[in-house]
Amino acid sequence: MPSARAVLISSVGCMLVLSLLMVASASIPFALSRGMPELQFFRNQLLYMTIGFVAATIPYYFLSLKRLYKTETQFILLGITGVLLVAVLFSTPINGAKRWLQLGGFNFQVAELVKLVMIVFVSDFVVRRSFEVRNGMDGFLRILLVVVLLTVLLLSQPDFGSLVVILGTIFAIFYIAGAPYKHFIALGAAAIGGLVLMVTTAQYRVVRVMSFVNPFDDVQDTDYQLARSLIAFGRGQFTGVGYGESVQKLSHLPEAHTDFLLAITGEELGFVGVAMVLILEALIIASAMRISYNALKRRQMRMSYTAFGIGVVFIGQTIINAAMNMGAIPTKGLTMPFFSYGGSSMLVSLLMVALLLKIYKESAQIEKSQCRYY
């Protein structure tokens, strides 16, 4: 059987190539309609990947995992992330939301960085506080302050989708760390109540839910994106209408190269193309889980939980993006990892891959007496 490292690298490589091909196809009409060069978004995506590769060499070659899991490092990372989240609230709105920081000529979405920082923080926390996590509510209560602050800052942007992925990842790590079932029932009920409250108190969320319930009752207005996405899948059928031959990307499906790139893939490459994307995502997720399991067998609990958390983020974003494109859930602004157009998502996803490869590389080299630090 190929190693987890080989499967991970090859799957990510195939996803990046497929991403470039589909972004080029889906974005050309959008670029031309705004007076840009026809391959503007293809070049941007290639640039994002290049920056991501360069940034990924830093944790892979220069990061000490033992230093990463030190308590002072955790709080420094949390502090920096918190400052960036507050700074975002004073940024210029884009499409009605304040989610991006202007860094030179690039917009950086801080919520993507939060996902990685929270994975590392919670993975260390459930090991340091393992007794409290396994025996009572103290573990949840200690981390509650961080979660509440994070929730307030993300909802202020607003970025409900990223918050759902982050909270789901935190719960998943607590679950495999041995937190009692009864606490998840109570927290699950509270989370559902909070979800209903947040949906019903924001008009645009109510509109999205109603559009999801019947995506063809107002095709010209509230149901426009979802209806066009479903039409794209319907046109593609099994093998698609052909690469570059999509009709929905011709200004019918707005900014099709971003969150709805999978719909254009379904139209041009059909079920075969969509299945290829989802299979590659599944291989990436399986590689992360395999790396997590190997670290678990060596009792390197922090590393195991970190790899598991990264896998959960990939699972959450893949399912939400695919389900949104296919009309199984209300529309939400979450990217498909390694596939959708977007610099922040691509950068942080490649950093996560670098961290997975670092864990794979060092896990077998750590002496048994040192495993408790990892």
XYZ file of C-alpha atoms in Angstrom:
374
model
C 0.000 0.000 0.000
C 1.370 3.480 -0.844
C 2.433 5.563 2.134
C 0.129 8.262 3.514
C 2.719 10.818 2.408
C 2.700 9.588 -1.209
C -1.108 9.509 -1.401
C -1.387 12.958 0.180
C 1.143 14.621 -2.123
C -0.194 13.008 -5.299
C -3.842 13.748 -4.433
C -3.134 17.390 -3.586
C -1.095 17.726 -6.798
C -3.955 16.344 -8.914
C -6.452 18.622 -7.155
C -4.331 21.702 -7.831
C -4.023 20.864 -11.539
C -7.771 20.244 -11.788
C -8.404 23.500 -9.930
C -6.316 25.494 -12.397
C -8.107 23.907 -15.363
C -11.595 24.588 -14.009
C -10.829 28.091 -12.699
C -9.475 28.990 -16.147
C -12.630 27.690 -17.839
C -15.152 29.130 -15.360
C -13.594 32.580 -14.930
C -12.963 33.687 -18.544
C -16.470 35.149 -19.190
C -16.431 36.877 -15.783
C -12.995 38.406 -16.452
C -13.901 39.603 -19.959
C -17.146 41.182 -18.745
C -15.090 43.368 -16.390
C -12.392 44.329 -18.863
C -9.729 42.055 -17.371
C -7.328 39.736 -19.238
C -9.172 36.487 -19.938
C -6.740 34.394 -17.846
C -6.589 36.877 -14.945
C -8.089 34.496 -12.387
C -6.059 31.529 -13.650
C -2.873 33.545 -13.100
C -4.073 34.659 -9.669
C -4.824 31.071 -8.649
C -1.398 29.951 -9.868
C 0.182 32.804 -7.887
C -1.755 31.798 -4.752
C -0.510 28.237 -5.138
C 3.074 29.438 -5.550
C 2.839 31.614 -2.430
C 1.270 28.673 -0.592
C 4.099 26.346 -1.595
C 6.730 28.857 -0.455
C 4.907 29.500 2.839
C 4.497 25.734 3.410
C 8.278 25.231 3.394
C 8.520 27.272 6.615
C 6.623 24.870 8.930
C 7.975 21.829 7.114
C 11.673 22.703 7.346
C 11.959 25.220 10.179
C 9.110 24.564 12.638
C 9.811 22.637 15.843
C 6.715 20.643 16.749
C 7.835 20.491 20.374
C 8.010 24.311 20.455
C 4.652 24.570 18.652
C 2.895 22.658 21.437
C 4.345 24.745 24.279
C 1.688 26.687 26.200
C 3.325 30.074 25.621
C 3.391 29.435 21.861
C -0.307 28.585 21.930
C -1.279 31.844 23.615
C 0.963 33.900 21.329
C -0.782 32.365 18.311
C -4.210 32.965 19.879
C -3.289 36.562 20.675
C -2.084 37.299 17.145
C -5.189 35.691 15.668
C -7.464 37.661 17.999
C -5.808 40.961 17.026
C -6.228 40.119 13.330
C -9.911 39.256 13.847
C -10.495 42.592 15.576
C -8.591 44.421 12.811
C -10.869 42.812 10.209
C -13.867 44.564 11.770
C -12.346 47.916 10.735
C -11.579 46.822 7.174
C -13.418 47.829 4.011
C -16.530 45.679 3.397
C -16.501 43.382 0.363
C -19.909 42.113 -0.803
C -21.428 43.379 2.442
C -19.035 41.497 4.770
C -15.857 42.448 6.626
C -13.835 39.238 6.334
C -10.640 40.348 4.612
C -7.506 42.243 5.620
C -5.745 44.218 2.932
C -2.108 43.069 2.856
C -0.304 44.876 0.067
C -2.048 43.823 -3.125
C -3.790 40.832 -1.519
C -6.904 40.322 0.596
C -6.391 37.801 3.404
C -9.351 36.080 5.090
C -8.371 35.735 8.754
C -11.036 33.064 9.449
C -8.958 30.607 7.387
C -5.991 31.133 9.723
C -8.280 30.740 12.751
C -9.093 27.187 11.644
C -5.433 26.136 11.766
C -4.645 27.970 15.013
C -7.685 26.496 16.799
C -6.799 22.976 15.663
C -3.318 23.278 17.195
C -4.607 25.001 20.349
C -7.403 22.503 21.056
C -5.133 19.518 20.250
C -2.701 20.714 22.919
C -5.482 21.672 25.355
C -7.194 18.264 25.437
C -3.838 16.624 26.230
C -2.781 19.133 28.921
C -6.250 19.021 30.507
C -7.030 15.389 29.709
C -8.389 14.584 33.193
C -10.776 17.543 33.118
C -11.874 16.753 29.566
C -12.654 13.124 30.414
C -14.198 13.705 33.852
C -16.737 16.499 33.912
C -17.501 19.813 32.276
C -14.350 21.597 33.463
C -12.589 21.012 30.143
C -15.433 22.576 28.148
C -15.807 25.442 30.625
C -12.092 26.316 30.504
C -12.119 26.660 26.730
C -15.531 28.344 26.673
C -14.086 31.868 26.966
C -11.981 31.383 23.813
C -14.948 29.882 21.934
C -17.324 32.705 22.970
C -14.848 35.420 21.905
C -14.235 33.600 18.640
C -17.983 33.274 18.014
C -18.612 36.976 18.643
C -15.765 38.071 16.358
C -16.722 35.735 13.491
C -20.414 36.602 13.658
C -19.500 40.295 13.620
C -17.940 39.887 10.165
C -20.311 37.931 9.582
C -18.827 34.503 8.728
C -21.312 31.892 9.882
C -19.940 29.116 7.668
C -16.390 29.267 9.039
C -17.764 29.363 12.588
C -19.731 26.138 12.000
C -16.614 24.374 10.662
C -14.447 25.586 13.569
C -16.961 24.647 16.271
C -17.559 21.271 14.622
C -13.806 20.610 14.607
C -13.475 21.567 18.295
C -16.322 19.205 19.227
C -14.804 16.402 17.126
C -11.404 16.716 18.849
C -13.065 16.762 22.280
C -15.047 13.675 21.291
C -12.037 11.547 20.332
C -10.188 12.893 23.401
C -12.780 11.094 25.538
C -15.229 13.801 26.635
C -18.426 12.225 28.122
C -21.356 11.615 25.770
C -23.876 13.415 27.988
C -21.966 16.660 27.569
C -22.239 16.431 23.803
C -26.007 15.982 24.105
C -26.282 19.152 26.196
C -23.889 21.128 23.997
C -25.554 19.802 20.849
C -28.949 21.009 22.070
C -27.434 24.416 22.912
C -25.738 24.584 19.496
C -28.991 23.753 17.665
C -30.811 26.401 19.694
C -28.113 28.948 18.864
C -28.253 27.977 15.200
C -32.014 28.484 15.034
C -31.680 31.820 16.844
C -28.953 33.096 14.504
C -30.896 32.050 11.398
C -34.189 33.576 12.513
C -32.646 36.886 13.651
C -30.900 37.633 10.328
C -33.125 38.301 7.321
C -30.552 37.195 4.721
C -30.179 33.824 6.472
C -33.970 33.356 6.480
C -33.977 34.090 2.733
C -31.244 31.477 2.149
C -33.144 28.825 4.103
C -36.374 29.549 2.219
C -34.468 29.418 -1.091
C -33.073 26.043 -0.100
C -36.535 24.678 0.708
C -37.817 25.511 -2.803
C -34.986 26.569 -5.150
C -37.258 27.255 -8.138
C -40.035 29.414 -6.656
C -38.147 32.694 -7.253
C -35.556 31.904 -9.922
C -34.995 35.537 -10.887
C -34.172 36.754 -7.364
C -33.550 34.861 -4.097
C -33.186 31.420 -5.725
C -30.995 32.590 -8.589
C -27.641 31.040 -7.609
C -28.980 27.718 -6.343
C -31.347 27.248 -9.276
C -28.570 27.956 -11.810
C -26.258 25.570 -9.977
C -28.821 22.752 -10.183
C -29.419 23.500 -13.870
C -25.653 23.209 -14.456
C -25.568 19.733 -12.876
C -28.639 18.724 -14.880
C -27.028 19.760 -18.168
C -23.809 17.889 -17.412
C -25.407 14.488 -16.767
C -22.805 11.670 -16.787
C -19.911 12.890 -18.961
C -20.667 16.615 -19.249
C -21.135 18.961 -22.188
C -17.375 19.280 -22.715
C -14.546 21.317 -21.229
C -15.094 25.022 -21.835
C -18.667 24.521 -23.103
C -20.576 25.592 -19.982
C -23.530 27.902 -20.521
C -24.118 28.779 -16.858
C -20.711 30.465 -16.539
C -21.761 33.018 -19.190
C -22.937 35.457 -16.507
C -25.826 33.156 -15.497
C -24.106 31.802 -12.352
C -22.439 34.805 -10.620
C -18.682 34.431 -9.936
C -18.855 30.749 -10.857
C -15.093 30.273 -10.302
C -15.459 30.731 -6.522
C -17.984 28.849 -4.350
C -19.887 27.290 -7.297
C -16.915 25.952 -9.232
C -18.132 22.393 -8.578
C -21.383 23.194 -10.426
C -19.449 24.304 -13.518
C -17.362 21.133 -13.205
C -20.581 19.127 -13.146
C -21.826 20.889 -16.270
C -18.612 20.559 -18.290
C -17.230 17.237 -17.009
C -20.438 15.671 -15.710
C -20.733 13.094 -12.954
C -17.290 11.778 -13.887
C -15.614 15.126 -13.177
C -17.476 15.713 -9.909
C -16.692 12.169 -8.758
C -13.008 12.754 -9.526
C -12.949 15.895 -7.379
C -14.697 14.174 -4.467
C -12.496 11.049 -4.718
C -9.345 13.201 -4.578
C -10.720 15.071 -1.551
C -11.510 11.718 0.086
C -7.940 10.518 -0.509
C -6.549 13.699 1.070
C -8.825 13.258 4.092
C -7.958 9.550 4.374
C -4.239 10.409 4.302
C -4.715 12.909 7.150
C -6.601 10.320 9.202
C -3.960 7.686 8.509
C -1.208 10.041 9.695
C -3.327 10.766 12.788
C -3.775 7.041 13.517
C -0.054 6.294 13.146
C 0.765 9.078 15.630
C -1.924 7.765 17.969
C -0.340 4.288 17.967
C 2.935 5.892 19.094
C 1.096 7.821 21.855
C 1.948 11.171 20.251
C -1.436 12.542 21.189
C -1.015 16.207 20.247
C 0.218 15.307 16.786
C -2.563 12.748 16.378
C -5.295 15.232 17.336
C -3.773 17.907 15.079
C -3.797 15.630 12.027
C -7.324 14.515 12.921
C -8.501 18.129 13.248
C -7.072 19.011 9.839
C -8.905 16.040 8.353
C -12.161 17.176 9.997
C -11.804 20.693 8.530
C -11.309 19.190 5.064
C -14.324 16.913 5.597
C -16.531 19.774 6.782
C -15.644 22.151 3.976
C -15.891 19.476 1.281
C -19.311 18.287 2.438
C -20.706 21.801 2.922
C -19.425 23.095 -0.432
C -20.589 20.026 -2.377
C -23.968 19.920 -0.616
C -24.468 23.658 -1.207
C -23.728 23.272 -4.921
C -26.149 20.361 -5.173
C -28.954 22.036 -3.215
C -28.755 19.711 -0.217
C -28.163 22.595 2.225
C -28.661 26.387 2.075
C -25.989 28.350 0.201
C -22.910 29.161 2.293
C -19.667 30.884 1.398
C -17.202 28.052 2.015
C -14.573 26.911 -0.448
C -13.780 23.396 -1.598
C -10.247 22.743 -0.241
C -7.511 22.925 -2.943
C -10.165 23.417 -5.638
C -12.169 26.634 -5.357
C -10.654 29.976 -6.311
C -9.278 31.885 -3.328
C -5.881 32.883 -1.995
C -6.512 32.635 1.760
C -8.061 29.176 1.560
C -5.319 27.902 -0.742
C -2.540 29.298 1.450
C -3.871 27.878 4.726
C -4.791 24.530 3.139
C -1.220 24.120 1.872
C 0.091 25.082 5.327
C -2.103 22.313 6.772
C -0.640 19.836 4.273
C 2.877 20.935 5.264
C 2.006 20.320 8.926
C 0.642 16.858 8.062
C 3.852 16.025 6.186
C 5.917 17.340 9.120
C 4.012 15.079 11.520
C 4.474 12.112 9.162
C 8.189 12.821 8.815
C 8.992 13.227 12.513
C 6.527 10.819 14.123
C 8.662 7.706 13.593
C 11.846 9.503 14.724
C 10.613 10.598 18.168
C 11.929 8.506 21.060
C 9.300 6.850 23.266
C 10.423 8.818 26.313
C 9.714 12.081 24.437
C 6.281 11.191 23.048
C 4.459 12.904 25.921
C 5.648 16.281 24.584
C 4.068 15.576 21.188
